[in-house]
mmCIF file of C-alpha atoms in Angstrom:
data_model
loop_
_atom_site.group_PDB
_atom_site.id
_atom_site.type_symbol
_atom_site.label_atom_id
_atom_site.label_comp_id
_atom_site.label_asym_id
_atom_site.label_seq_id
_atom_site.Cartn_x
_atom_site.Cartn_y
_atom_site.Cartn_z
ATOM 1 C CA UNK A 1 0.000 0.000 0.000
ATOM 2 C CA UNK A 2 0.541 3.630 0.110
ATOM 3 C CA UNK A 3 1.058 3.970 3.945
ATOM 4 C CA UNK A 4 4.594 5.645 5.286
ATOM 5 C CA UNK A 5 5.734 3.090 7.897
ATOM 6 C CA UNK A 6 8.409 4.068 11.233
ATOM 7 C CA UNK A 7 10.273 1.441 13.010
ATOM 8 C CA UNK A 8 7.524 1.407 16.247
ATOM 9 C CA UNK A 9 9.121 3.167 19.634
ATOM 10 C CA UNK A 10 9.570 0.514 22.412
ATOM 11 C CA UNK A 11 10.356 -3.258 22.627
ATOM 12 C CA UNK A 12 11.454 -4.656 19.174
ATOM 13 C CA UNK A 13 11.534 -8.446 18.822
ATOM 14 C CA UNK A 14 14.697 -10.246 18.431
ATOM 15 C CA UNK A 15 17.076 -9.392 16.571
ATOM 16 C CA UNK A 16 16.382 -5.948 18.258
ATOM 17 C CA UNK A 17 18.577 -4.348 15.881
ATOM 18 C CA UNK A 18 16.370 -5.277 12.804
ATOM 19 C CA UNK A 19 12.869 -3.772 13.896
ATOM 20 C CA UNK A 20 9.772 -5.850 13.130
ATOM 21 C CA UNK A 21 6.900 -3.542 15.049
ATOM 22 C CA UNK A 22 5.950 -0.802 12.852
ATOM 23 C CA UNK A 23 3.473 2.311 13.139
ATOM 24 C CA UNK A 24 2.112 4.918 10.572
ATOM 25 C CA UNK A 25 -0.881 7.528 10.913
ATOM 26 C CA UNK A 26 -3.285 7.085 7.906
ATOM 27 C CA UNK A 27 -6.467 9.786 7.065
ATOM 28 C CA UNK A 28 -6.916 13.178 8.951
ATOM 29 C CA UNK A 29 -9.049 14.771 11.393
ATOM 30 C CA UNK A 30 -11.846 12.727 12.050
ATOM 31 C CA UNK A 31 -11.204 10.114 10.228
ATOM 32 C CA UNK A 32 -7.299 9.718 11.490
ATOM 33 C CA UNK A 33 -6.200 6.028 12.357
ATOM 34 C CA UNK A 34 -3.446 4.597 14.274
ATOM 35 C CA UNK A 35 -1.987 1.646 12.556
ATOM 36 C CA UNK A 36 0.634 -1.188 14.559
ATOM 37 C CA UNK A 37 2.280 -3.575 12.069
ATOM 38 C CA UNK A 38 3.987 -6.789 13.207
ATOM 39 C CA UNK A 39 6.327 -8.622 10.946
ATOM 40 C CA UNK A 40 5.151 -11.780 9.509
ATOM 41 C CA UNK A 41 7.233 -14.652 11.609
ATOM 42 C CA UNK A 42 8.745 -12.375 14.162
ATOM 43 C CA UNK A 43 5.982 -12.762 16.975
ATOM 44 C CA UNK A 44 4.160 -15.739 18.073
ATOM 45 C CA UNK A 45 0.189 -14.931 19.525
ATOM 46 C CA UNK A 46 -2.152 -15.995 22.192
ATOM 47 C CA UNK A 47 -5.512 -15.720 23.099
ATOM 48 C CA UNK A 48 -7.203 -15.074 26.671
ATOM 49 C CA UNK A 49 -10.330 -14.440 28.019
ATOM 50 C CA UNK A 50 -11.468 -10.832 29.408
ATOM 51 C CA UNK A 51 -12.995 -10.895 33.154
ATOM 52 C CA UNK A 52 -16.392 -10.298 31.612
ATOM 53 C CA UNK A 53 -16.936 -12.946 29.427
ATOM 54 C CA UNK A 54 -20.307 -14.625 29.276
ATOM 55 C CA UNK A 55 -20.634 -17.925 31.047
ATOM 56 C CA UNK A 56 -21.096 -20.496 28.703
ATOM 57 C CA UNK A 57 -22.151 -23.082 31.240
ATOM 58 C CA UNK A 58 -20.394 -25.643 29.458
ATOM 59 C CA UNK A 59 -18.034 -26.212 32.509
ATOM 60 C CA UNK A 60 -14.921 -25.238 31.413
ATOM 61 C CA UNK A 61 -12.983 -22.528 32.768
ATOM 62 C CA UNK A 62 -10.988 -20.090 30.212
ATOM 63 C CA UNK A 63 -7.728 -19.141 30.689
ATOM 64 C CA UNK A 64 -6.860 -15.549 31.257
ATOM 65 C CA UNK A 65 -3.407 -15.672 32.235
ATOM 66 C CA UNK A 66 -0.429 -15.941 30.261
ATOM 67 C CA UNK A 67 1.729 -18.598 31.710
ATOM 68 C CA UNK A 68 5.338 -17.067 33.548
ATOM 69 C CA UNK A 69 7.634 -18.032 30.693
ATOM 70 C CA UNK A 70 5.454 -16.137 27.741
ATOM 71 C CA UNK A 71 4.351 -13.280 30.431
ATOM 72 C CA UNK A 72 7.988 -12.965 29.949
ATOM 73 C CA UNK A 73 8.326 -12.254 26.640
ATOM 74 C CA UNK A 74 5.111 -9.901 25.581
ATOM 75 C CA UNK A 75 6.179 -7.512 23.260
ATOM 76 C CA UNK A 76 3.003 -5.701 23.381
ATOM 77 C CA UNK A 77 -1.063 -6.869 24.326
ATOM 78 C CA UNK A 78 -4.384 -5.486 22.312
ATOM 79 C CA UNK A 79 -7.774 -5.584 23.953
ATOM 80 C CA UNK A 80 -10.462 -7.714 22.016
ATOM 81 C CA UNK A 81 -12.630 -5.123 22.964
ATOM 82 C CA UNK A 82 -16.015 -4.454 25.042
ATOM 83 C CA UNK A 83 -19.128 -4.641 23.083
ATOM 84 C CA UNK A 84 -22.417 -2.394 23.873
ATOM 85 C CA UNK A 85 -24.375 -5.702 23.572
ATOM 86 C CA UNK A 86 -23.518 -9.127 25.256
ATOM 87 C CA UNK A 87 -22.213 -11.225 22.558
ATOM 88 C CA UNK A 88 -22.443 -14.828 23.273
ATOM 89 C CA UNK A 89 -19.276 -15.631 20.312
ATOM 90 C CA UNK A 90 -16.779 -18.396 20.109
ATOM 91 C CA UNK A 91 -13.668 -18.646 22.518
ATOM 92 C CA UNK A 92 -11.160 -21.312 22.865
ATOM 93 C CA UNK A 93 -7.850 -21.026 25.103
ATOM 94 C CA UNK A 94 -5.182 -23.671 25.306
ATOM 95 C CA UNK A 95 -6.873 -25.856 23.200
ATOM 96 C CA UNK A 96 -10.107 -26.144 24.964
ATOM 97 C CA UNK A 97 -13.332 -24.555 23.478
ATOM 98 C CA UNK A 98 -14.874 -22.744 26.113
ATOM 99 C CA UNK A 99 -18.045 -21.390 23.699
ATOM 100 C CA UNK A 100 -18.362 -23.126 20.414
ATOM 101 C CA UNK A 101 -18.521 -20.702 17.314
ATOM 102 C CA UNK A 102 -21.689 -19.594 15.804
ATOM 103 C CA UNK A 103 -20.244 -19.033 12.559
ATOM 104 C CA UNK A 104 -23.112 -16.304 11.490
ATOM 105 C CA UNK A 105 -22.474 -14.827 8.046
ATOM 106 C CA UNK A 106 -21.385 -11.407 9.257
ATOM 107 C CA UNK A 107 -18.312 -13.138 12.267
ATOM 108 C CA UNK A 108 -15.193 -15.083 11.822
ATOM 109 C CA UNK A 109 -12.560 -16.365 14.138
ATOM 110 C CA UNK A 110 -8.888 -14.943 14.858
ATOM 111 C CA UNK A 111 -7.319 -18.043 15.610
ATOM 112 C CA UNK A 112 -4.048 -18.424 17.257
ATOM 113 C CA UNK A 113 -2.237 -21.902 16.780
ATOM 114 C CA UNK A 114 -0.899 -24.276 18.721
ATOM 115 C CA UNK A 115 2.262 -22.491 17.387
ATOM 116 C CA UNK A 116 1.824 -18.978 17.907
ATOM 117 C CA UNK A 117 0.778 -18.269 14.344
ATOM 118 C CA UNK A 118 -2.372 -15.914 13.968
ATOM 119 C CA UNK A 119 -4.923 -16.543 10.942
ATOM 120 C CA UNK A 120 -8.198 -15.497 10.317
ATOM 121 C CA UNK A 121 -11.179 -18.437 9.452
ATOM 122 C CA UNK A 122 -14.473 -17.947 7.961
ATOM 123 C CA UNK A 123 -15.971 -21.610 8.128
ATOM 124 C CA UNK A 124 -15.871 -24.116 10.761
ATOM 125 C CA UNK A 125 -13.544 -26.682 9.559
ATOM 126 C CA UNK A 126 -10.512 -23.928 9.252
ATOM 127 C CA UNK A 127 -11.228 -22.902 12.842
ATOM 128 C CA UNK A 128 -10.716 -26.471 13.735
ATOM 129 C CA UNK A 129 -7.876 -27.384 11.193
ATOM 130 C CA UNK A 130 -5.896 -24.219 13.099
ATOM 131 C CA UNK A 131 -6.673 -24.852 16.650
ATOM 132 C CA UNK A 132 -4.643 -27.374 17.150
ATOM 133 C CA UNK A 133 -3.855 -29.080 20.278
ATOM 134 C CA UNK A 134 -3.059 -25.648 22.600
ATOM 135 C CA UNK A 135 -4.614 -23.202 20.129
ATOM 136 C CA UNK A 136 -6.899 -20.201 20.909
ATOM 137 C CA UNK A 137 -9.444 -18.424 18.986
ATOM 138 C CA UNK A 138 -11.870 -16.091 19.434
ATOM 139 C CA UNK A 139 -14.664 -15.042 17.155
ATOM 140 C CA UNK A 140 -15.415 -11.424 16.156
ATOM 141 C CA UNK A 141 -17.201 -9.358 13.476
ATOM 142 C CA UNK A 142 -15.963 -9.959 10.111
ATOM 143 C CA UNK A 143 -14.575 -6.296 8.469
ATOM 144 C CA UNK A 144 -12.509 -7.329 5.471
ATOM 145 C CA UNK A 145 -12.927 -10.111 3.347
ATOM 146 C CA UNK A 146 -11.341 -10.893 -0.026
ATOM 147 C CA UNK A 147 -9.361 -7.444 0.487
ATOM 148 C CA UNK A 148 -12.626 -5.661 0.296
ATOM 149 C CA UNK A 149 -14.511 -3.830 3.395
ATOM 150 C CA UNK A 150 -17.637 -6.178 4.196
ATOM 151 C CA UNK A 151 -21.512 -5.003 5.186
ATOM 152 C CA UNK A 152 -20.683 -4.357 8.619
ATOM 153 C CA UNK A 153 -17.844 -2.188 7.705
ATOM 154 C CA UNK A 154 -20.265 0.690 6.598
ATOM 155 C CA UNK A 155 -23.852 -0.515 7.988
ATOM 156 C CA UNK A 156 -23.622 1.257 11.483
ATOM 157 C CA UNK A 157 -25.537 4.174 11.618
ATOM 158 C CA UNK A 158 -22.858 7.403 12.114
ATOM 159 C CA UNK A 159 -22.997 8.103 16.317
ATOM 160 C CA UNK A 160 -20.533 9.938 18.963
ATOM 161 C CA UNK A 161 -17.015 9.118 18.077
ATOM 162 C CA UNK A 162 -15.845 6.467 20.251
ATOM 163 C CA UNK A 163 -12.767 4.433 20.539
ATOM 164 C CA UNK A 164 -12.819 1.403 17.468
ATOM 165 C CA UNK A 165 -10.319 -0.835 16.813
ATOM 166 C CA UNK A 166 -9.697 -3.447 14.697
ATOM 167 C CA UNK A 167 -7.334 -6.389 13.228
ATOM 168 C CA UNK A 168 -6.154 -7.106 9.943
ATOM 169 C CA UNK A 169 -3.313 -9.639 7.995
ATOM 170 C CA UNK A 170 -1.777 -9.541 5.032
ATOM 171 C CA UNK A 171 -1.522 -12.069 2.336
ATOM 172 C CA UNK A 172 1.897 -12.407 3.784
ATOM 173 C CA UNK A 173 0.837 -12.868 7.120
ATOM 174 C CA UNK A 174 1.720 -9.360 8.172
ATOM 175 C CA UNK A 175 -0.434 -8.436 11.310
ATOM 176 C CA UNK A 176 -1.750 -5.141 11.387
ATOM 177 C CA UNK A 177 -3.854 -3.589 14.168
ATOM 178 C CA UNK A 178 -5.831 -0.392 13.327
ATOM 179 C CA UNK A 179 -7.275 1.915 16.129
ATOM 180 C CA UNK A 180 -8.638 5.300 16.180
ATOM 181 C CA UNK A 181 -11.757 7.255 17.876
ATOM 182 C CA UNK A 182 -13.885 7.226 15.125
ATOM 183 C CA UNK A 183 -17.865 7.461 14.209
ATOM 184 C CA UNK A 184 -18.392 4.574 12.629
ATOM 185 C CA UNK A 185 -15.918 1.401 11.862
ATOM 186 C CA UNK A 186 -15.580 2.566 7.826
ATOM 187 C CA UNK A 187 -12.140 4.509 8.517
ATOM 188 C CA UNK A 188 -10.466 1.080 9.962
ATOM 189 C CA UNK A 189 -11.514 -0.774 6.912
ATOM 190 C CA UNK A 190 -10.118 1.685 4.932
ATOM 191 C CA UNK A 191 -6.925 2.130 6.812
ATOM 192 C CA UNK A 192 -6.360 -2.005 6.848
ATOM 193 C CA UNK A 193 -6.997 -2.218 3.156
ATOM 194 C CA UNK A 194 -4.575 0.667 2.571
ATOM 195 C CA UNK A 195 -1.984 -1.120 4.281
ATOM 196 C CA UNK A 196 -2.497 -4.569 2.318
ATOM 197 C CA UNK A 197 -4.998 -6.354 4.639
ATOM 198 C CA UNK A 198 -7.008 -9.170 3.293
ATOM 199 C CA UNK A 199 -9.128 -9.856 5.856
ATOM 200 C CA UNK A 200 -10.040 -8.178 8.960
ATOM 201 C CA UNK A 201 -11.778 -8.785 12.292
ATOM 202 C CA UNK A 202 -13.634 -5.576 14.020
ATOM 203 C CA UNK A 203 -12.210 -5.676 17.877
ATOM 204 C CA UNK A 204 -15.722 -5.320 19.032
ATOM 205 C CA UNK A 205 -16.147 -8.889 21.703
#
């Protein structure tokens, strides 16, 4: 894309002296977003649950904790975010589904694997193909698909700026997070498509 790219301030992954975090400032005014971009292969990813998730009464327990050799090692955390409604969507940690996904036309899942690698899935089957043994996922509102911005990504009535946020990956497996106080979710989809995102998750749980 088109997007002017700095070497991000802060904790670089290793080799520090070859940065693989990245920021840039896309759009103006109201409209101004705040894109992070992580390296493909330099960063490995996990999933945990927020202290107000929904109880799924399925008896498991998620984890929300980071065990003491990766707490270790974050080079930087991003909030799945706090929707206005309860959301009753997918979440697995370590490998155990704590709420199965509902797979609705307008969600997918941002699955981490048992490796660390982070993917986006739009049918069943993937989500379960990428799990893996110790894999996470969690599903969220679908906001790019195909490299094009999806219903959602325009359908919300304009309201009081608030703060949006969203997640993206490239076809080469670049991560990209995109945040800004905006009025409606159209400005990240643009931002994440400027930047070479294929597919994009709204950070709205």
């Amino acid at each position: 894309g088109d997007v002017n790219w700095i070497a991000a301030s802060g904790t670089q992954p290793a080799p520090t002296w070859m940065p693989g975090v990245w920021t840039a400032n896309v759009g103006d005014g109201a409209n101004s977003v705040e894109l992070l971009d992580m390296e493909a292969s330099r960063a490995a990813y996990r999933v945990r649950a927020g202290k107000n998730e929904p109880d799924a009464h399925t008896g498991g327990i998620p984890l929300t904790e980071l065990s003491k050799d990766d707490a270790s090692r974050v080079l930087f955390a991003v909030t799945l975010g706090e929707a206005r409604e309860k959301h009753f969507r997918g979440l697995a940690t370590g490998g155990r589904i704590v709420m199965a996904v509902h797979g609705t036309a307008e969600s997918a899942v941002l699955v981490a694997n048992s490796a660390g690698d982070l993917s986006i899935e739009t049918s069943t089957a993937a989500v379960a193909d990428a799990l893996g043994a110790t894999g996470d996922f969690s599903e969220l509102p679908l906001l790019i698909d195909a490299g094009a911005p999806t219903s959602i990504a325009h359908s919300q009535e304009r309201s009081d700026s608030r703060d949006r946020a969203a997640l993206g990956i490239t076809a080469a497996g670049r991560v990209i997070v995109a945040k800004g106080n905006l009025s409606s979710d159209g400005p990240l989809a643009d931002a994440l498509i400027r930047a070479g995102a294929v597919r994009a998750v709204l950070l709205d749980r």
